Amino acid sequence: MKKKKMLKRLKQVGEDHLRKLRPHPHFRDHQQICFPVKNHLHLMFLIEDLIKVSVMALNGIERGGDRPLKEPERSISEILKHALELLPLEEAEFIDKMNEILNQQTTKD
């Protein structure tokens, strides 16, 4: 595979799979993560749940800090769901496909 064709293929694979991290528009050499939320209130509840679950982990589940959790299982479940959304699975798939393309190139050389 010629270099130009290989680079075009890698670029297309990257566009298809690199979804979580994007170049930061204001900070050079930094990336930002794209994380879907419904609205600002949803984001605040997510952050609040994250903090409360962290406090519970430090203090034991019985104590949730000054603002105790009414439904600790729900908060923990929500945090774990969002943590799963943060896993860069598409990026891992990109790395696998890139390795496959590079291995094909190596065997042809």
mmCIF file of C-alpha atoms in Angstrom:
data_model
loop_
_atom_site.group_PDB
_atom_site.id
_atom_site.type_symbol
_atom_site.label_atom_id
_atom_site.label_comp_id
_atom_site.label_asym_id
_atom_site.label_seq_id
_atom_site.Cartn_x
_atom_site.Cartn_y
_atom_site.Cartn_z
ATOM 1 C CA MET A 1 0.000 0.000 0.000
ATOM 2 C CA LYS A 2 1.434 3.349 -0.971
ATOM 3 C CA LYS A 3 2.104 5.893 1.753
ATOM 4 C CA LYS A 4 -0.478 8.364 0.459
ATOM 5 C CA LYS A 5 -3.190 5.694 0.318
ATOM 6 C CA MET A 6 -2.199 4.360 3.755
ATOM 7 C CA LEU A 7 -2.331 7.862 5.281
ATOM 8 C CA LYS A 8 -5.745 8.463 3.705
ATOM 9 C CA ARG A 9 -7.001 5.152 5.122
ATOM 10 C CA LEU A 10 -5.592 5.922 8.587
ATOM 11 C CA LYS A 11 -7.201 9.370 8.515
ATOM 12 C CA GLN A 12 -10.580 7.850 7.636
ATOM 13 C CA VAL A 13 -10.265 5.209 10.370
ATOM 14 C CA GLY A 14 -9.369 7.990 12.827
ATOM 15 C CA GLU A 15 -12.398 10.052 11.823
ATOM 16 C CA ASP A 16 -14.596 6.986 12.317
ATOM 17 C CA HIS A 17 -13.231 6.041 15.733
ATOM 18 C CA LEU A 18 -11.608 8.977 17.541
ATOM 19 C CA ARG A 19 -14.629 10.448 19.315
ATOM 20 C CA LYS A 20 -13.870 11.028 22.992
ATOM 21 C CA LEU A 21 -10.840 13.297 22.877
ATOM 22 C CA ARG A 22 -10.719 16.343 20.637
ATOM 23 C CA PRO A 23 -8.130 19.084 20.317
ATOM 24 C CA HIS A 24 -8.783 21.847 22.826
ATOM 25 C CA PRO A 25 -9.693 25.065 20.983
ATOM 26 C CA HIS A 26 -7.754 27.361 23.356
ATOM 27 C CA PHE A 27 -4.892 25.316 24.840
ATOM 28 C CA ARG A 28 -2.203 24.054 22.535
ATOM 29 C CA ASP A 29 -1.077 20.465 23.159
ATOM 30 C CA HIS A 30 -4.232 19.769 25.187
ATOM 31 C CA GLN A 31 -7.231 17.600 24.491
ATOM 32 C CA GLN A 32 -10.763 17.891 25.787
ATOM 33 C CA ILE A 33 -13.304 15.170 26.331
ATOM 34 C CA CYS A 34 -16.756 15.294 24.826
ATOM 35 C CA PHE A 35 -19.328 14.159 27.364
ATOM 36 C CA PRO A 36 -23.051 14.274 26.609
ATOM 37 C CA VAL A 37 -25.381 15.744 29.223
ATOM 38 C CA LYS A 38 -29.031 16.786 28.908
ATOM 39 C CA ASN A 39 -28.578 20.298 30.274
ATOM 40 C CA HIS A 40 -26.739 22.317 32.925
ATOM 41 C CA LEU A 41 -28.912 20.961 35.743
ATOM 42 C CA HIS A 42 -28.169 17.378 34.674
ATOM 43 C CA LEU A 43 -24.455 18.203 34.713
ATOM 44 C CA MET A 44 -24.746 19.677 38.225
ATOM 45 C CA PHE A 45 -26.571 16.569 39.503
ATOM 46 C CA LEU A 46 -23.889 14.387 37.941
ATOM 47 C CA ILE A 47 -21.116 16.359 39.639
ATOM 48 C CA GLU A 48 -23.041 16.327 42.918
ATOM 49 C CA ASP A 49 -23.476 12.538 42.702
ATOM 50 C CA LEU A 50 -19.791 12.108 41.940
ATOM 51 C CA ILE A 51 -18.812 14.157 44.977
ATOM 52 C CA LYS A 52 -21.313 12.399 47.253
ATOM 53 C CA VAL A 53 -20.231 8.949 46.136
ATOM 54 C CA SER A 54 -16.608 9.941 46.745
ATOM 55 C CA VAL A 55 -17.491 11.197 50.248
ATOM 56 C CA MET A 56 -19.343 7.943 50.917
ATOM 57 C CA ALA A 57 -16.293 5.980 49.826
ATOM 58 C CA LEU A 58 -14.126 7.953 52.235
ATOM 59 C CA ASN A 59 -16.539 7.993 55.185
ATOM 60 C CA GLY A 60 -18.470 4.784 54.744
ATOM 61 C CA ILE A 61 -21.807 4.438 53.033
ATOM 62 C CA GLU A 62 -23.818 5.414 56.142
ATOM 63 C CA ARG A 63 -22.530 8.994 56.081
ATOM 64 C CA GLY A 64 -22.812 11.047 52.945
ATOM 65 C CA GLY A 65 -21.464 14.356 54.218
ATOM 66 C CA ASP A 66 -23.527 17.453 54.975
ATOM 67 C CA ARG A 67 -26.005 16.632 52.220
ATOM 68 C CA PRO A 68 -26.662 12.904 52.650
ATOM 69 C CA LEU A 69 -27.743 10.803 49.711
ATOM 70 C CA LYS A 70 -31.425 9.943 49.726
ATOM 71 C CA GLU A 71 -30.856 7.117 47.251
ATOM 72 C CA PRO A 72 -27.188 6.039 47.440
ATOM 73 C CA GLU A 73 -27.719 3.080 45.093
ATOM 74 C CA ARG A 74 -29.120 5.402 42.402
ATOM 75 C CA SER A 75 -26.220 7.833 42.764
ATOM 76 C CA ILE A 76 -23.653 5.056 42.581
ATOM 77 C CA SER A 77 -25.435 3.568 39.567
ATOM 78 C CA GLU A 78 -25.478 6.945 37.788
ATOM 79 C CA ILE A 79 -21.780 7.526 38.433
ATOM 80 C CA LEU A 80 -20.900 4.066 37.124
ATOM 81 C CA LYS A 81 -23.020 4.623 33.987
ATOM 82 C CA HIS A 82 -21.202 7.876 33.292
ATOM 83 C CA ALA A 83 -17.837 6.259 33.953
ATOM 84 C CA LEU A 84 -18.716 3.674 31.291
ATOM 85 C CA GLU A 85 -19.529 6.492 28.861
ATOM 86 C CA LEU A 86 -16.047 7.910 29.433
ATOM 87 C CA LEU A 87 -14.288 4.713 28.351
ATOM 88 C CA PRO A 88 -12.683 5.445 24.980
ATOM 89 C CA LEU A 89 -13.793 2.234 23.263
ATOM 90 C CA GLU A 90 -13.887 3.817 19.805
ATOM 91 C CA GLU A 91 -10.318 5.003 20.281
ATOM 92 C CA ALA A 92 -9.205 1.517 21.280
ATOM 93 C CA GLU A 93 -10.826 0.193 18.115
ATOM 94 C CA PHE A 94 -8.918 2.848 16.151
ATOM 95 C CA ILE A 95 -5.623 1.674 17.649
ATOM 96 C CA ASP A 96 -6.414 -1.932 16.704
ATOM 97 C CA LYS A 97 -7.308 -0.956 13.133
ATOM 98 C CA MET A 98 -4.235 1.251 12.841
ATOM 99 C CA ASN A 99 -2.030 -1.636 13.988
ATOM 100 C CA GLU A 100 -3.714 -3.890 11.435
ATOM 101 C CA ILE A 101 -3.002 -1.394 8.638
ATOM 102 C CA LEU A 102 0.604 -0.930 9.765
ATOM 103 C CA ASN A 103 1.117 -4.702 10.008
ATOM 104 C CA GLN A 104 -0.234 -5.111 6.469
ATOM 105 C CA GLN A 105 2.203 -2.438 5.311
ATOM 106 C CA THR A 106 5.131 -4.112 7.085
ATOM 107 C CA THR A 107 4.448 -7.501 5.514
ATOM 108 C CA LYS A 108 4.260 -5.906 2.036
ATOM 109 C CA ASP A 109 7.616 -4.096 2.424
#
